[in-house]
Coordinates of C-alpha atoms in Angstrom, one line a residue:
X1 CA 159.2 136.4 85.1
X2 CA 160.0 134.1 88.0
X3 CA 160.9 130.6 86.9
X4 CA 160.4 128.8 90.1
X5 CA 158.0 125.9 89.6
X6 CA 156.5 126.1 93.1
X7 CA 155.7 129.8 92.5
X8 CA 153.8 129.0 89.4
X9 CA 151.9 126.2 91.1
X10 CA 151.1 128.7 93.8
X11 CA 149.7 131.1 91.2
X12 CA 147.4 128.3 90.0
X13 CA 146.4 127.6 93.5
X14 CA 145.7 131.4 94.0
X15 CA 143.4 131.4 91.0
X16 CA 145.5 133.8 89.0
X17 CA 144.9 131.9 85.7
X18 CA 141.6 132.5 84.0
X19 CA 139.8 131.0 80.9
X20 CA 138.8 133.4 78.1
X21 CA 136.3 132.3 75.5
X22 CA 136.6 133.1 71.8
X23 CA 133.6 132.5 69.6
X24 CA 133.5 129.8 67.0
X25 CA 130.9 130.6 64.3
X26 CA 129.1 128.7 61.5
X27 CA 130.1 130.7 58.5
X28 CA 127.0 129.7 56.4
X29 CA 124.5 130.8 59.0
X30 CA 126.5 133.2 61.3
X31 CA 125.3 131.3 64.3
X32 CA 127.5 130.4 67.3
X33 CA 129.0 126.9 67.2
X34 CA 130.9 127.2 70.5
X35 CA 134.0 128.7 72.0
X36 CA 137.7 128.0 72.2
X37 CA 139.1 128.2 75.7
X38 CA 142.2 130.5 75.9
X39 CA 144.4 130.9 78.9
X40 CA 145.1 134.3 80.5
X41 CA 147.2 135.1 83.6
X42 CA 146.4 138.0 85.9
X43 CA 149.7 138.5 87.6
X44 CA 149.5 140.4 90.9
X45 CA 152.2 142.9 89.9
X46 CA 152.4 142.7 86.0
X47 CA 148.7 142.5 85.3
X48 CA 147.4 140.5 82.4
X49 CA 149.9 138.3 80.7
X50 CA 149.4 136.6 77.3
X51 CA 149.7 132.8 76.9
X52 CA 152.7 133.0 74.6
X53 CA 154.7 134.2 77.6
X54 CA 153.8 131.5 80.1
X55 CA 152.7 128.4 78.1
X56 CA 156.3 127.5 76.9
X57 CA 157.4 128.0 80.6
X58 CA 154.6 125.7 81.8
X59 CA 155.7 123.0 79.3
X60 CA 159.4 123.3 80.2
X61 CA 158.8 123.3 84.0
X62 CA 156.1 120.5 83.9
X63 CA 153.1 122.4 85.3
X64 CA 151.2 122.5 82.0
X65 CA 148.8 119.6 83.1
X66 CA 147.9 121.4 86.3
X67 CA 147.3 124.7 84.4
X68 CA 145.1 122.9 81.8
X69 CA 143.1 121.1 84.5
X70 CA 142.6 124.4 86.4
X71 CA 141.4 126.3 83.3
X72 CA 139.1 123.5 82.3
X73 CA 137.6 123.3 85.8
X74 CA 136.7 127.0 85.6
X75 CA 135.6 126.9 82.0
X76 CA 133.4 123.8 82.3
X77 CA 131.8 125.2 85.5
X78 CA 131.0 128.4 83.6
X79 CA 129.6 126.5 80.7
X80 CA 126.3 126.0 82.6
X81 CA 125.1 129.3 81.1
X82 CA 125.7 128.0 77.6
X83 CA 123.1 126.3 75.5
X84 CA 123.5 122.6 75.3
X85 CA 124.1 122.8 71.5
X86 CA 127.4 124.8 71.9
X87 CA 130.8 123.1 72.2
X88 CA 134.0 124.1 73.9
X89 CA 137.5 123.6 72.4
X90 CA 140.8 123.4 74.3
X91 CA 144.3 123.2 72.9
X92 CA 146.8 120.8 74.4
X93 CA 150.5 121.1 73.9
X94 CA 152.8 118.6 72.3
X95 CA 154.1 117.5 75.7
X96 CA 150.6 116.8 76.9
X97 CA 149.9 114.4 74.1
X98 CA 152.4 112.2 75.8
X99 CA 150.6 112.5 79.1
X100 CA 148.4 109.6 80.1
X101 CA 147.1 111.4 83.2
X102 CA 145.6 114.5 81.4
X103 CA 142.6 112.5 80.1
X104 CA 141.7 111.5 83.6
X105 CA 142.0 115.1 84.8
X106 CA 139.7 116.3 82.0
X107 CA 137.2 113.6 82.8
X108 CA 137.2 114.6 86.5
X109 CA 136.8 118.3 85.7
X110 CA 133.8 117.5 83.4
X111 CA 132.1 115.2 85.9
X112 CA 132.5 117.9 88.6
X113 CA 130.9 120.5 86.3
X114 CA 128.2 118.2 84.9
X115 CA 129.6 118.9 81.4
X116 CA 129.1 116.3 78.7
X117 CA 132.4 115.4 77.1
X118 CA 130.8 115.0 73.7
X119 CA 130.7 118.8 73.7
X120 CA 134.5 119.1 74.2
X121 CA 136.9 119.3 71.3
X122 CA 140.6 118.5 72.0
X123 CA 142.9 120.5 69.7
X124 CA 146.3 119.0 68.9
X125 CA 149.0 120.9 67.0
X126 CA 150.5 118.8 64.2
X127 CA 154.0 119.2 65.7
X128 CA 152.8 117.1 68.6
X129 CA 152.5 114.1 66.3
X130 CA 156.1 114.0 65.1
X131 CA 157.9 112.3 68.0
X132 CA 155.9 109.1 68.7
X133 CA 152.8 108.5 66.6
X134 CA 152.1 105.2 68.3
X135 CA 152.0 106.7 71.8
X136 CA 150.0 109.7 70.4
X137 CA 147.5 107.3 68.9
X138 CA 147.1 105.6 72.3
X139 CA 146.4 108.9 74.1
X140 CA 144.1 110.2 71.4
X141 CA 142.0 107.1 71.7
X142 CA 141.7 107.7 75.4
X143 CA 140.1 111.1 74.6
X144 CA 137.8 109.5 72.0
X145 CA 136.7 106.9 74.4
X146 CA 135.6 109.7 76.8
X147 CA 133.4 111.1 74.0
X148 CA 135.6 114.0 73.1
X149 CA 136.1 115.2 69.5
X150 CA 139.6 115.7 68.1
X151 CA 140.8 118.6 66.0
X152 CA 144.2 119.0 64.2
X153 CA 145.3 122.6 64.9
X154 CA 147.5 124.9 62.8
X155 CA 147.5 122.5 59.9
X156 CA 150.1 123.3 57.3
X157 CA 152.7 124.9 59.6
X158 CA 154.4 121.8 61.0
X159 CA 155.8 118.5 59.8
X160 CA 152.9 116.1 60.0
X161 CA 152.2 113.9 57.0
X162 CA 148.9 112.8 55.5
X163 CA 149.5 109.5 57.3
X164 CA 148.6 111.2 60.6
X165 CA 145.3 112.4 59.2
X166 CA 144.6 108.9 58.0
X167 CA 145.8 107.0 61.1
X168 CA 144.3 109.3 63.9
X169 CA 140.5 109.8 64.4
X170 CA 140.3 113.5 63.8
X171 CA 136.9 115.2 63.6
X172 CA 138.1 118.7 62.6
X173 CA 140.9 120.3 60.6
X174 CA 141.9 123.9 61.4
X175 CA 143.5 126.2 58.9
X176 CA 146.3 128.2 60.5
X177 CA 145.8 131.9 60.9
X178 CA 149.0 132.8 59.0
X179 CA 147.4 131.5 55.8
X180 CA 144.1 133.1 56.5
X181 CA 145.5 136.5 57.3
X182 CA 147.4 136.7 54.0
X183 CA 145.1 134.8 51.6
X184 CA 143.5 138.0 50.2
X185 CA 146.9 139.3 49.2
X186 CA 148.9 136.2 48.4
X187 CA 147.8 133.7 45.8
X188 CA 150.0 131.0 47.4
X189 CA 148.2 131.4 50.8
X190 CA 144.9 131.3 49.1
X191 CA 145.8 128.1 47.3
X192 CA 147.0 126.5 50.5
X193 CA 143.7 127.5 52.3
X194 CA 141.7 126.0 49.4
X195 CA 143.8 122.9 49.4
X196 CA 143.5 122.4 53.2
X197 CA 139.7 122.9 53.0
X198 CA 139.4 120.5 50.1
X199 CA 141.5 117.9 51.9
X200 CA 139.3 118.3 55.0
X201 CA 136.1 118.0 53.0
X202 CA 137.3 115.0 51.1
X203 CA 138.1 113.2 54.4
X204 CA 134.8 114.1 55.9
X205 CA 136.3 116.5 58.5
X206 CA 134.7 119.7 59.8
X207 CA 136.9 122.6 58.5
X208 CA 137.7 125.6 60.7
X209 CA 139.6 128.8 59.8
X210 CA 141.5 130.7 62.5
X211 CA 142.3 134.3 62.6
X212 CA 139.4 135.6 60.6
X213 CA 139.5 139.4 61.0
X214 CA 137.8 140.9 57.9
X215 CA 134.6 140.4 56.0
X216 CA 136.6 139.7 52.9
X217 CA 138.3 136.8 54.5
X218 CA 135.0 135.4 55.8
X219 CA 133.5 135.8 52.3
X220 CA 136.3 134.0 50.7
X221 CA 136.4 131.2 53.2
X222 CA 132.6 130.7 52.8
X223 CA 133.1 130.8 49.0
X224 CA 135.8 128.0 49.3
X225 CA 133.5 125.8 51.5
X226 CA 134.9 126.4 55.0
X227 CA 132.4 125.5 57.6
X228 CA 133.5 127.3 60.8
X229 CA 135.3 130.5 61.5
X230 CA 137.1 131.9 64.5
X231 CA 138.7 135.4 64.9
X232 CA 138.1 139.0 65.8
X233 CA 135.5 139.5 63.1
X234 CA 133.2 137.3 65.1
X235 CA 134.4 138.4 68.6
X236 CA 137.5 138.8 70.7
X237 CA 138.2 136.4 73.6
X238 CA 136.1 137.4 76.6
X239 CA 136.1 136.4 80.3
X240 CA 133.4 134.4 81.9
X241 CA 131.5 137.5 83.0
X242 CA 130.9 138.6 79.4
X243 CA 129.6 135.3 78.1
X244 CA 126.0 136.4 78.5
X245 CA 126.7 139.5 76.3
X246 CA 128.2 137.3 73.6
X247 CA 125.3 134.9 73.7
X248 CA 122.7 137.7 73.3
X249 CA 124.5 139.4 70.5
X250 CA 122.4 139.2 67.2
X251 CA 124.1 137.2 64.5
X252 CA 123.4 137.0 60.8
X253 CA 124.1 134.7 57.9
X254 CA 127.1 135.6 55.7
X255 CA 126.5 136.2 52.0
X256 CA 129.6 136.3 49.8
X257 CA 129.6 139.7 48.2
X258 CA 132.4 139.6 45.6
X259 CA 132.4 142.5 43.2
X260 CA 130.8 141.8 39.8
X261 CA 131.9 143.7 36.7
X262 CA 129.7 145.3 34.0
X263 CA 129.5 141.9 32.2
X264 CA 128.3 140.1 35.3
X265 CA 131.6 138.3 35.8
X266 CA 133.5 137.9 39.1
X267 CA 136.1 140.7 39.1
X268 CA 138.0 140.1 42.2
X269 CA 141.6 139.8 40.8
X270 CA 142.9 137.8 43.8
X271 CA 140.3 135.1 43.1
X272 CA 141.9 134.1 39.9
X273 CA 140.6 130.5 39.9
X274 CA 138.5 129.0 37.2
X275 CA 136.9 126.5 39.6
X276 CA 135.7 129.4 41.7
X277 CA 134.2 131.2 38.7
X278 CA 132.4 128.0 37.8
X279 CA 131.2 127.7 41.3
X280 CA 129.8 131.2 41.0
X281 CA 127.9 130.3 37.9
X282 CA 126.6 127.1 39.4
X283 CA 125.6 128.9 42.6
X284 CA 123.5 131.4 40.5
X285 CA 121.8 128.6 38.7
X286 CA 121.2 126.8 42.0
X287 CA 119.7 129.7 43.8
X288 CA 117.7 131.0 40.8
X289 CA 116.3 127.6 39.8
X290 CA 112.4 127.5 39.7
X291 CA 112.6 124.1 41.4
X292 CA 113.7 123.1 44.9
X293 CA 117.3 121.8 45.0
X294 CA 119.4 120.3 47.8
X295 CA 122.4 118.1 48.4
X296 CA 122.2 115.5 51.2
X297 CA 125.1 113.6 52.7
X298 CA 125.1 109.9 53.4
X299 CA 123.4 110.5 56.7
X300 CA 120.6 112.3 54.9
X301 CA 121.7 115.7 56.4
X302 CA 121.3 118.9 54.4
X303 CA 124.6 120.1 53.2
X304 CA 123.1 122.7 50.9
X305 CA 119.8 123.8 49.5
X306 CA 118.3 126.7 47.7
X307 CA 115.6 129.1 48.9
X308 CA 113.0 127.5 46.7
X309 CA 113.2 124.2 48.6
X310 CA 113.3 126.0 52.0
X311 CA 110.0 127.7 51.0
X312 CA 108.5 124.3 49.9
X313 CA 109.6 122.6 53.1
X314 CA 108.7 125.4 55.5
X315 CA 111.8 125.8 57.8
X316 CA 114.3 128.5 56.8
X317 CA 117.5 127.7 55.0
X318 CA 119.5 128.1 58.2
X319 CA 117.2 125.7 60.0
X320 CA 117.8 123.0 57.4
X321 CA 121.6 123.1 57.3
X322 CA 123.3 120.4 59.3
X323 CA 119.9 118.8 60.2
X324 CA 118.7 115.5 58.8
X325 CA 115.6 115.3 56.6
X326 CA 113.8 113.5 59.4
X327 CA 114.5 116.5 61.7
X328 CA 113.7 119.2 59.2
X329 CA 110.4 117.7 57.7
X330 CA 109.3 114.9 60.1
X331 CA 105.8 114.8 58.7
X332 CA 107.0 114.1 55.1
X333 CA 110.1 111.9 55.9
X334 CA 108.2 108.5 56.1
X335 CA 106.9 109.2 52.5
X336 CA 110.3 109.8 51.0
X337 CA 112.7 107.7 53.1
X338 CA 112.4 104.5 51.1
X339 CA 113.4 106.2 47.8
X340 CA 116.2 108.1 49.5
X341 CA 117.6 104.8 50.8
X342 CA 117.4 103.4 47.3
X343 CA 119.3 106.5 46.0
X344 CA 122.0 106.0 48.6
X345 CA 122.4 102.5 47.1
X346 CA 123.2 104.0 43.8
X347 CA 119.7 103.9 42.2
X348 CA 118.5 106.9 40.2
X349 CA 115.0 107.9 41.2
X350 CA 113.8 110.0 38.2
X351 CA 110.5 111.2 39.6
X352 CA 107.8 110.2 42.0
X353 CA 104.9 112.2 43.5
X354 CA 103.9 112.7 47.1
X355 CA 101.0 114.6 48.5
X356 CA 101.6 116.8 51.6
X357 CA 98.5 116.6 53.8
X358 CA 96.9 119.8 55.2
X359 CA 94.0 120.5 57.5
X360 CA 91.9 121.5 54.5
X361 CA 91.7 119.3 51.4
X362 CA 92.1 122.4 49.2
X363 CA 95.4 123.3 50.9
X364 CA 97.1 119.9 50.1
X365 CA 100.2 120.2 48.0
X366 CA 101.5 117.7 45.5
X367 CA 105.2 117.5 44.7
X368 CA 107.3 115.7 42.1
X369 CA 110.6 114.5 43.5
X370 CA 113.8 113.2 41.8
X371 CA 116.9 111.8 43.5
X372 CA 120.3 111.4 41.8
X373 CA 123.1 109.6 43.6
X374 CA 126.2 111.9 43.8
X375 CA 129.5 110.0 43.4
X376 CA 133.1 110.8 44.1
X377 CA 136.0 110.3 41.8
X378 CA 136.1 106.6 42.7
X379 CA 132.4 106.1 42.0
X380 CA 131.4 105.8 45.6
X381 CA 128.1 107.4 46.5
X382 CA 128.7 110.4 48.8
X383 CA 125.2 111.8 48.9
X384 CA 122.1 112.6 47.0
X385 CA 121.2 115.5 44.7
X386 CA 117.5 116.3 45.3
X387 CA 115.1 118.1 43.0
X388 CA 111.6 119.0 44.0
X389 CA 108.8 120.6 41.8
X390 CA 105.5 121.8 43.1
X391 CA 103.0 120.3 40.7
X392 CA 99.9 121.2 42.7
X393 CA 98.4 123.6 40.2
X394 CA 99.1 121.2 37.3
X395 CA 97.4 118.3 39.1
X396 CA 94.5 120.5 40.1
X397 CA 94.1 121.6 36.5
X398 CA 94.2 118.0 35.3
X399 CA 91.6 117.0 37.9
X400 CA 89.4 119.9 36.8
X401 CA 89.8 118.9 33.2
X402 CA 88.9 115.3 34.0
X403 CA 85.9 116.4 35.9
X404 CA 84.8 118.7 33.1
X405 CA 85.2 115.8 30.6
X406 CA 83.2 113.6 32.9
X407 CA 80.4 116.1 33.2
X408 CA 80.3 116.5 29.4
X409 CA 80.2 112.8 28.9
X410 CA 77.4 112.3 31.3
X411 CA 75.5 115.3 29.8
X412 CA 75.9 113.8 26.3
X413 CA 74.8 110.3 27.4
X414 CA 71.8 111.6 29.3
X415 CA 70.4 113.9 26.7
X416 CA 67.2 112.7 25.1
X417 CA 68.6 113.6 21.7
X418 CA 71.6 111.9 20.0
X419 CA 74.6 114.4 19.7
X420 CA 77.0 113.7 16.8
X421 CA 80.1 115.1 15.2
X422 CA 81.2 114.5 11.6
X423 CA 84.2 115.8 9.6
X424 CA 84.0 118.1 6.6
X425 CA 83.6 115.0 4.3
X426 CA 80.8 113.5 6.4
X427 CA 82.7 110.9 8.3
X428 CA 81.3 110.3 11.8
X429 CA 83.8 111.2 14.5
X430 CA 81.7 110.9 17.6
X431 CA 78.2 110.0 18.6
X432 CA 76.5 109.3 21.9
X433 CA 75.9 105.8 23.3
X434 CA 72.2 106.2 22.5
X435 CA 72.9 105.7 18.8
X436 CA 74.4 102.3 19.5
X437 CA 71.5 101.4 21.7
X438 CA 69.0 102.3 19.0
X439 CA 70.8 100.8 16.0
X440 CA 72.6 97.9 17.7
X441 CA 75.8 99.0 15.9
X442 CA 79.2 98.4 17.6
X443 CA 81.6 101.2 18.3
X444 CA 83.7 100.2 15.3
X445 CA 80.8 99.8 12.9
X446 CA 79.4 103.4 13.0
X447 CA 82.7 105.3 12.6
X448 CA 83.6 107.0 9.4
X449 CA 80.9 106.3 6.8
X450 CA 79.7 103.2 8.7
X451 CA 76.8 105.0 10.1
X452 CA 75.1 105.0 6.7
X453 CA 74.7 101.2 6.9
X454 CA 72.0 101.7 9.5
X455 CA 69.8 103.7 7.1
X456 CA 66.8 102.3 5.2
X457 CA 67.9 101.6 1.6
X458 CA 65.3 104.0 0.2
X459 CA 66.6 106.8 2.4
X460 CA 70.3 106.3 1.6
X461 CA 70.7 108.3 -1.6
X462 CA 68.4 111.2 -0.5
X463 CA 70.4 111.4 2.7
X464 CA 73.7 111.5 0.7
X465 CA 72.4 114.1 -1.6
X466 CA 71.3 116.4 1.3
X467 CA 74.5 115.8 3.2
X468 CA 76.7 116.6 0.1
X469 CA 74.7 119.8 -0.5
X470 CA 75.3 121.0 3.0
X471 CA 79.0 119.9 3.1
X472 CA 79.6 121.9 -0.1
X473 CA 77.6 125.0 0.7
X474 CA 78.0 125.2 4.4
X475 CA 74.2 125.5 4.8
X476 CA 72.8 123.9 8.0
X477 CA 72.0 120.2 7.8
X478 CA 68.3 119.3 8.2
X479 CA 67.1 116.0 6.9
X480 CA 65.2 112.9 7.8
X481 CA 65.8 109.2 7.4
X482 CA 64.8 105.8 8.8
X483 CA 67.1 103.4 10.8
X484 CA 66.6 99.8 11.7
X485 CA 66.4 98.9 15.4
X486 CA 67.9 95.6 16.6
X487 CA 64.4 93.9 16.5
X488 CA 63.9 94.9 12.8
X489 CA 61.6 97.8 13.5
X490 CA 62.2 101.0 11.4
X491 CA 62.1 104.4 13.2
X492 CA 62.2 107.8 11.6
X493 CA 65.0 110.3 12.7
X494 CA 65.5 113.9 12.0
X495 CA 69.2 115.1 11.8
X496 CA 70.0 118.7 12.3
X497 CA 73.4 120.3 12.5
X498 CA 75.7 123.3 11.8
X499 CA 79.3 123.8 10.7
X500 CA 82.1 125.0 12.8
X501 CA 84.2 127.3 10.6
X502 CA 87.9 128.2 11.1
X503 CA 89.5 131.6 10.7
X504 CA 90.4 130.7 7.1
X505 CA 86.7 130.2 6.3
X506 CA 87.0 126.5 5.9
X507 CA 84.8 124.0 7.7
X508 CA 86.5 122.3 10.6
X509 CA 83.7 119.9 11.5
X510 CA 79.9 119.6 11.9
X511 CA 78.0 119.4 15.2
X512 CA 74.4 118.3 15.5
X513 CA 71.9 115.9 17.0
X514 CA 69.3 113.3 16.1
X515 CA 65.8 113.2 17.5
X516 CA 62.7 111.2 16.6
X517 CA 60.6 112.6 13.8
X518 CA 57.5 112.4 15.9
X519 CA 59.1 114.5 18.6
X520 CA 58.9 111.9 21.3
X521 CA 62.0 110.9 23.3
X522 CA 63.8 107.7 22.4
X523 CA 62.8 104.5 24.1
X524 CA 65.9 102.3 24.3
X525 CA 64.4 99.7 26.6

């Protein structure tokens, strides 16, 4: 390969370098997240040349900035066919992290293409951070000021320390392909992948796995909580002309499908981790729970939810993930936001009800919601655990019961007779308001045997004898007696009733009614 710098710059001028686009996929949903821009050289004599052959040469000879600028110009111009939700990622070399001119070149390319730089991710290898962290911080902040996101690439293969992750404003952490490719065979690789993903999650960084080539790798990455995947499983790098085909390709959510043994336990030997087994158990409980469950981050975005909650809310599970509650269920959010804010402040909200309106009153839904603040190891609130129960049928049943009781009460109060209930010993349990109106007794006075105090003295013993006979024999009650009205007038009443008998043959209580002996309705005026 010729090493003359002018020849290489002429190759750039001749348009021999081309951007290729490799898909980045959301592991949980299978949907496109964006593309990483990769460089390819179509040499007039040698044909297509891979970047590992010319990138080191470009760095040594100093034409790497020109190459990056040319690739970005073409890539960003081609991005007009991409949905606005998709991002582009570009890797810059260690030498470029020392360049103060590259940010301006990137800004110029974006402005020319009309591409918003908040959709561009600048990937930096950790080796680039070793030499001069202070200068790297200055250049990185230039990219951030333009709106670009920052990703730490090939993490775990270089010499960066955790100090770099802490001191530089990274948005993403990428797991190197060397660990991903061997994690199904090597326990050490798997543990490194799990540790890197856990580190990224604890720092609030989006985690990305490179080199995903098999479904097993994708399953395990999703199992371990990785958010984004990149590799041949999701698509090889393609030229600009094939972007439309990639965009139209149907994509489906990934579902971890680890083998389960006869006892229902995870049997994948390479996944010999107790936390993972616990996660499997919790996931089964989570997905199978008869209530809606979700976890929201501090921005009230759905991190996870079960299908039950998706069914309650309406949008699919995939449409929830990554969206805020306000975006997913805008019609309900004003009703629940205050309690969510209280939960983010550390307050437990054990249960409150909301009614979800509907065009028809009968289609309204009532839900019982509970919010539990989720805390990290330091006690800081990092999100909210949500539980939602559909209590519509319960509330409708309670309403129907109340209405039935109300109907019965009005029926009893408006009957011309006086309904009554007594226990097997003759104690009064219930009587209509009409008895109080006729006798002038208070509610406390008539209960138990107090009702006997309203009887004429001459009628008391005959009434007791007749009552005792019926109470002992179970024969129907049919007797007459006089009661005094508030004005002193005595009126004659006829009491008739029958026993309610249980399965054991014993009397449970007596039901009956009083009516005037002359057959006329009562006058309570």
